[in-house]
Each structure stands twice: as C-alpha cells, then as structure tokens.
PDB file of C-alpha atoms in Angstrom:
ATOM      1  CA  UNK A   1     -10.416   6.292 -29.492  1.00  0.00           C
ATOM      2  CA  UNK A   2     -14.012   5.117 -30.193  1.00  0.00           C
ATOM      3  CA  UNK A   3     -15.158   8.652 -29.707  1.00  0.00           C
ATOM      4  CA  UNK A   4     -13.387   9.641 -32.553  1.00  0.00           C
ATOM      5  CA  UNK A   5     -14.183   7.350 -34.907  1.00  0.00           C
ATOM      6  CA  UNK A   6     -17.969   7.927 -34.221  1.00  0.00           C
ATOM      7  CA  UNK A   7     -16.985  11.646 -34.627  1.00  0.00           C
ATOM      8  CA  UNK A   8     -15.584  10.932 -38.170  1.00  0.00           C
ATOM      9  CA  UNK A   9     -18.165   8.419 -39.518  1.00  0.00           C
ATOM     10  CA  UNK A  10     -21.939   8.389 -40.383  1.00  0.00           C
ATOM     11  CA  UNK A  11     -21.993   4.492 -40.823  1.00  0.00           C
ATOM     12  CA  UNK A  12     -22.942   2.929 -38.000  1.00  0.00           C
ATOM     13  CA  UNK A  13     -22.684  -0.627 -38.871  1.00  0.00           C
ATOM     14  CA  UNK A  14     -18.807   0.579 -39.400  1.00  0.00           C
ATOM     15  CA  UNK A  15     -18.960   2.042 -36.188  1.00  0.00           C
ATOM     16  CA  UNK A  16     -19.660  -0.671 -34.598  1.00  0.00           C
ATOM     17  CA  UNK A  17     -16.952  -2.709 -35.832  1.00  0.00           C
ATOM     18  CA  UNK A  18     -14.291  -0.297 -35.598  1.00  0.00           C
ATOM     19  CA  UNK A  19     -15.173   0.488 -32.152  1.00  0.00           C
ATOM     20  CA  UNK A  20     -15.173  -3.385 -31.092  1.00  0.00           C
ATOM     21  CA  UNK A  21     -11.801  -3.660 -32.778  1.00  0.00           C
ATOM     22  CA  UNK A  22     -10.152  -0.710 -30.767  1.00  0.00           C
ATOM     23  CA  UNK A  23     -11.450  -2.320 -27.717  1.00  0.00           C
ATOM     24  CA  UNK A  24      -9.861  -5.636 -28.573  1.00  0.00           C
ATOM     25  CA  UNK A  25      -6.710  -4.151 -29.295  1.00  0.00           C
ATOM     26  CA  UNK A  26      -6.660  -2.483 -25.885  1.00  0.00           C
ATOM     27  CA  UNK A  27      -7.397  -5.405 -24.265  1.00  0.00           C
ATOM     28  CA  UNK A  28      -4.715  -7.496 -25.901  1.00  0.00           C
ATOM     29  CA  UNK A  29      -2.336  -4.305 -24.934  1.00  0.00           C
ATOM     30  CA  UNK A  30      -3.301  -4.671 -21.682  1.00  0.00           C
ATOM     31  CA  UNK A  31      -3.494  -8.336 -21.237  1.00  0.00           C
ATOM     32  CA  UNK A  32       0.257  -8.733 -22.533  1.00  0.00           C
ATOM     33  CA  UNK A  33       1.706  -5.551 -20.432  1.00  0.00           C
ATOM     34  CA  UNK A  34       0.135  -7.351 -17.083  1.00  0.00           C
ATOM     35  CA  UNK A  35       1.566 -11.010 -18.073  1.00  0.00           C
ATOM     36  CA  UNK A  36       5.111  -9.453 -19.055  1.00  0.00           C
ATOM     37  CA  UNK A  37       4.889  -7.561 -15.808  1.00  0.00           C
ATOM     38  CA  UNK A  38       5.911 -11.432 -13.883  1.00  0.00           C
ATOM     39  CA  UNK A  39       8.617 -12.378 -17.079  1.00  0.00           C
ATOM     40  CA  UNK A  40      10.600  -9.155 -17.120  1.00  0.00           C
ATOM     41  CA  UNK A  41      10.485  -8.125 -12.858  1.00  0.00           C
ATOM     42  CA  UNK A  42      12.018 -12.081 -12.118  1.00  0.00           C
ATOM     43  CA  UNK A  43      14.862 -11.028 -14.734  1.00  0.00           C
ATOM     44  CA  UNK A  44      16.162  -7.939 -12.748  1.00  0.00           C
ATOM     45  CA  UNK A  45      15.476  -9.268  -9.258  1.00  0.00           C
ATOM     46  CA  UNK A  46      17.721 -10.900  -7.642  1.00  0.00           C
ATOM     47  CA  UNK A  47      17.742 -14.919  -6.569  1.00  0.00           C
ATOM     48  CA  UNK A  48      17.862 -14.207  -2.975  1.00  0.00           C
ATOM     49  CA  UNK A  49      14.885 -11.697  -2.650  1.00  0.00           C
ATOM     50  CA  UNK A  50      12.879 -13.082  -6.361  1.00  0.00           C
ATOM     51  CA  UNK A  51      10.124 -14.286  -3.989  1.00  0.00           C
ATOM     52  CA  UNK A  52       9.341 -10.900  -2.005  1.00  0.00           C
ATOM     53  CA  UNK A  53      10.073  -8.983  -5.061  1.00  0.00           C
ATOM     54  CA  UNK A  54       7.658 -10.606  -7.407  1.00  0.00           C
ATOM     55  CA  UNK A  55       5.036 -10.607  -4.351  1.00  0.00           C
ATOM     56  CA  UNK A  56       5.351  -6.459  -4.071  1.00  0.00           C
ATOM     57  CA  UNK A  57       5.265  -6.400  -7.699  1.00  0.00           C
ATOM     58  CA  UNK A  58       2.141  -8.585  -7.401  1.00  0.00           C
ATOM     59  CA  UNK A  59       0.528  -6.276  -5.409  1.00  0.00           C
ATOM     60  CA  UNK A  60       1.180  -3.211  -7.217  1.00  0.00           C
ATOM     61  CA  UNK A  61      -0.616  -4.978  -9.532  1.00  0.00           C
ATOM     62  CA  UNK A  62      -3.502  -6.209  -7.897  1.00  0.00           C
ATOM     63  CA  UNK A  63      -4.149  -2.866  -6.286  1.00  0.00           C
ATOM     64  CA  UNK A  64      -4.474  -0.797  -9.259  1.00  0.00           C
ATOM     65  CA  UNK A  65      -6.931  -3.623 -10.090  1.00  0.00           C
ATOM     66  CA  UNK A  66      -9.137  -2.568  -7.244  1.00  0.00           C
ATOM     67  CA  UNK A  67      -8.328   1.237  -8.060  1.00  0.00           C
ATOM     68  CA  UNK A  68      -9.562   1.107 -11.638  1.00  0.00           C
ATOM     69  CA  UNK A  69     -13.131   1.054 -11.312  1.00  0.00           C
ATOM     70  CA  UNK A  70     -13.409   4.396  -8.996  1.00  0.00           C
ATOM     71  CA  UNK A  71     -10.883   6.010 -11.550  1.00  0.00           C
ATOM     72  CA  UNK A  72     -13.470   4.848 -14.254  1.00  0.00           C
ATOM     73  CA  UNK A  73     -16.488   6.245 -11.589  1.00  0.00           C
ATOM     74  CA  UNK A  74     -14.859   9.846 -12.046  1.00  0.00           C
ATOM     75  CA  UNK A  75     -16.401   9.880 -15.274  1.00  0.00           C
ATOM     76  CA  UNK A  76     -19.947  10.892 -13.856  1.00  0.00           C
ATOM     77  CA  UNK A  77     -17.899  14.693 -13.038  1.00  0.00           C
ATOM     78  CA  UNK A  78     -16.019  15.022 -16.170  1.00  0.00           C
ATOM     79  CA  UNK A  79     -16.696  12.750 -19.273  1.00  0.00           C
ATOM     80  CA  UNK A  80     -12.489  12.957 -20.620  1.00  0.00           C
ATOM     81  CA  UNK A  81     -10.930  12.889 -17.207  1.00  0.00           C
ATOM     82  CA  UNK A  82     -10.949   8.406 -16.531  1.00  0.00           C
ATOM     83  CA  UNK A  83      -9.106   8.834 -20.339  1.00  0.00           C
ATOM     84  CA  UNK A  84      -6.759  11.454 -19.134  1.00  0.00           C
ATOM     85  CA  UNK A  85      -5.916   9.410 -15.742  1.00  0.00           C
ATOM     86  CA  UNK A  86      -5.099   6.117 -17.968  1.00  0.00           C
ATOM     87  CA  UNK A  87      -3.471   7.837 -20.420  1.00  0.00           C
ATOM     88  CA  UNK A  88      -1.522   9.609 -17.965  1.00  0.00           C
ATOM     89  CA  UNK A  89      -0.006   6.671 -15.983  1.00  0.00           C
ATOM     90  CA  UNK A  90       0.513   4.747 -19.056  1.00  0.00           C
ATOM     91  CA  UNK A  91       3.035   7.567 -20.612  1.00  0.00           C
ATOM     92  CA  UNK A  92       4.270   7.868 -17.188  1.00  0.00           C
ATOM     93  CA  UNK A  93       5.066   3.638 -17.026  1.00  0.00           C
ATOM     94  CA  UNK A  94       6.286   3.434 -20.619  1.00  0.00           C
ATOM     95  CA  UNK A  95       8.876   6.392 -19.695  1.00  0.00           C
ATOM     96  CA  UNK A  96      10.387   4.810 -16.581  1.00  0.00           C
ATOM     97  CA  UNK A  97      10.139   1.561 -17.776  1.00  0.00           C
ATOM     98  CA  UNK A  98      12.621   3.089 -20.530  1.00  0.00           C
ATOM     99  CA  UNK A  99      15.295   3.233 -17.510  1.00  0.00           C
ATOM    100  CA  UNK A 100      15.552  -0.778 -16.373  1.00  0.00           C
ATOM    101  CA  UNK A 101      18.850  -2.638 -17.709  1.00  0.00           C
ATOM    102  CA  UNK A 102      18.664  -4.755 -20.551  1.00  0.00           C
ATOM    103  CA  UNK A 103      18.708  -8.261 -19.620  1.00  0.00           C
ATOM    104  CA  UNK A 104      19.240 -10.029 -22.798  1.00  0.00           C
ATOM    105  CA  UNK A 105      21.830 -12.745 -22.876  1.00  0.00           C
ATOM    106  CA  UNK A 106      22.657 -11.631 -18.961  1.00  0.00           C
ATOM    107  CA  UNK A 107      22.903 -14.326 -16.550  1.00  0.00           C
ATOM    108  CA  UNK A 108      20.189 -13.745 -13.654  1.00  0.00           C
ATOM    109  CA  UNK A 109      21.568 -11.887 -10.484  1.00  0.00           C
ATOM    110  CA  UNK A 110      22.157 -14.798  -7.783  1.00  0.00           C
ATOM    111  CA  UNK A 111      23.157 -11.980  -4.972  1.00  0.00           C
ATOM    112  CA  UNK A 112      21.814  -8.592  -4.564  1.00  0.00           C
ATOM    113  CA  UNK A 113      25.186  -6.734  -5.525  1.00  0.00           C
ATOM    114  CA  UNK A 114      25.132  -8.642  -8.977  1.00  0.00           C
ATOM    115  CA  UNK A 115      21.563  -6.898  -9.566  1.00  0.00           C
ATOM    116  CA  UNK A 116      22.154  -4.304 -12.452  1.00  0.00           C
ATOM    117  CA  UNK A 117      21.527  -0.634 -11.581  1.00  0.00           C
ATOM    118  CA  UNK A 118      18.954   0.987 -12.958  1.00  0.00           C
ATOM    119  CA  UNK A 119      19.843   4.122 -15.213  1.00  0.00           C
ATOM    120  CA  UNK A 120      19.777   7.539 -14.384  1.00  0.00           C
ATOM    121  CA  UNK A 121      19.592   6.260 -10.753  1.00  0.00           C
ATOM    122  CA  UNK A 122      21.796   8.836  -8.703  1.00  0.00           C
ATOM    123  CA  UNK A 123      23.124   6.378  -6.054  1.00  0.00           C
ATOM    124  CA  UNK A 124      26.519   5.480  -6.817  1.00  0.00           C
ATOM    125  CA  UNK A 125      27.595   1.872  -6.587  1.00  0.00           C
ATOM    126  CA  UNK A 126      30.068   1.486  -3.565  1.00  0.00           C
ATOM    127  CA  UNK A 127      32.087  -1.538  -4.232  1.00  0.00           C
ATOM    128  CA  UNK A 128      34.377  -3.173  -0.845  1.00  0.00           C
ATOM    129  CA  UNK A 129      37.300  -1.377  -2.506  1.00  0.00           C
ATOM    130  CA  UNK A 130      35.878   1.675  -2.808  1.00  0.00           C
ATOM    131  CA  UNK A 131      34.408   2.086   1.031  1.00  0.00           C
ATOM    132  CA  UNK A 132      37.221   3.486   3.507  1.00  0.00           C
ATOM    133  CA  UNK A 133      38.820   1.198   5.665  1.00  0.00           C
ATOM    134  CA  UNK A 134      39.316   2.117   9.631  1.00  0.00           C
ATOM    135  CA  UNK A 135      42.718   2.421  10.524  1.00  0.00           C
ATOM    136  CA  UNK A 136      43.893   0.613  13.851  1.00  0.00           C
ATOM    137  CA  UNK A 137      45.214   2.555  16.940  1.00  0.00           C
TER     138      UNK A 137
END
C-alpha cells in the first residue's frame, strides 16, 4: 500500500504521513484479528474440550508468529512475493472464516454433540436415532 502512494505523490512530507497511517491501520487490523482469535474460538468450542481447543488455537497462533519473519526474509529474492504470501493467507482466512456458525444469542456448547457444525462441512451429523441398531440372535 505504501508503495503506491509513493508511486502517486511527489510530496514527501505527505508521504510520510500517509505511509505511517497505512501502517497503523494494519497494525490495528492485525492487533484486533489476533485478540478476536481467543473471543470467537471459546464461542464454538465446546465446555468439555475449551481448554485443549483454545491451547491448539494458541499455537496456530504463536507459530505463524515465528514463521513471519522468514516469510518477510523472502523479500531479498523477489521484492512483491512477502506481500503476495500475506495477502494470500489473509483472503484465504477471511473466506473460511465465512463458514463458522453464528453464535449470537446461542447458548455455549456444554458437550461436544451440542457444538454447531460448521457449513459446507460434508460429514453428516449421525444422531443415536439415526445409527442402526444390532438386532439380537
């Protein structure tokens, strides 16, 4: 984004400024995708696993942490490709992120089979009445 803007300006006092607010902006972005990350993953788990599912979501989080400054390093080979890579994932995450149930005014899951399904999932829900019962010889 700050690329551009220095391609369409000859003031670089504007520059400057306009570049430092883009930079902000991503930040906040970023900053309020990572904290809602903990708020919205405790509203679809359920009670009974909350605690190993907010520690693997935790950890997806931490490692792409650690991953970001080598995608950053690939820079050095080809100037656009760190921009594609973030860009990339983050149209990838907003799109799947686009398939979790709605949890407003829901009542948490207590027990895993009161968890919502996610849509588009192709698993089918078995319920007890719908699994075939074994007949007795």
């Amino acid at each position: 984004m700050c690329k551009m803007v220095y391609a369409w300006s000859n003031n670089t006092v504007f520059l400057r400024h306009a570049c430092q607010v883009i930079a902000l902006a991503g930040k906040m972005g970023v900053s309020a995708a990572y904290s809602m990350i903990f708020v919205f993953s405790t509203e679809l788990i359920p009670t009974v696993v909350r605690n190993m599912g907010l520690g693997v979501v935790s950890t997806a989080a931490h490692i792409s942490t650690i991953i970001c400054p080598y995608v950053i390093y690939t820079g050095v080979y080809s100037k656009i490709l760190p921009y594609l890579v973030f860009g990339t994932i983050s149209i990838m995450a907003a799109a799947i992120t686009m398939l979790l149930p709605d949890t407003r005014n829901s009542k948490l899951p207590d027990l895993i089979r009161q968890a919502k399904t996610i849509r588009g999932c192709c698993c089918p829900k078995e319920t007890a009445a719908a699994q075939p019962q074994l007949k007795r010889l």
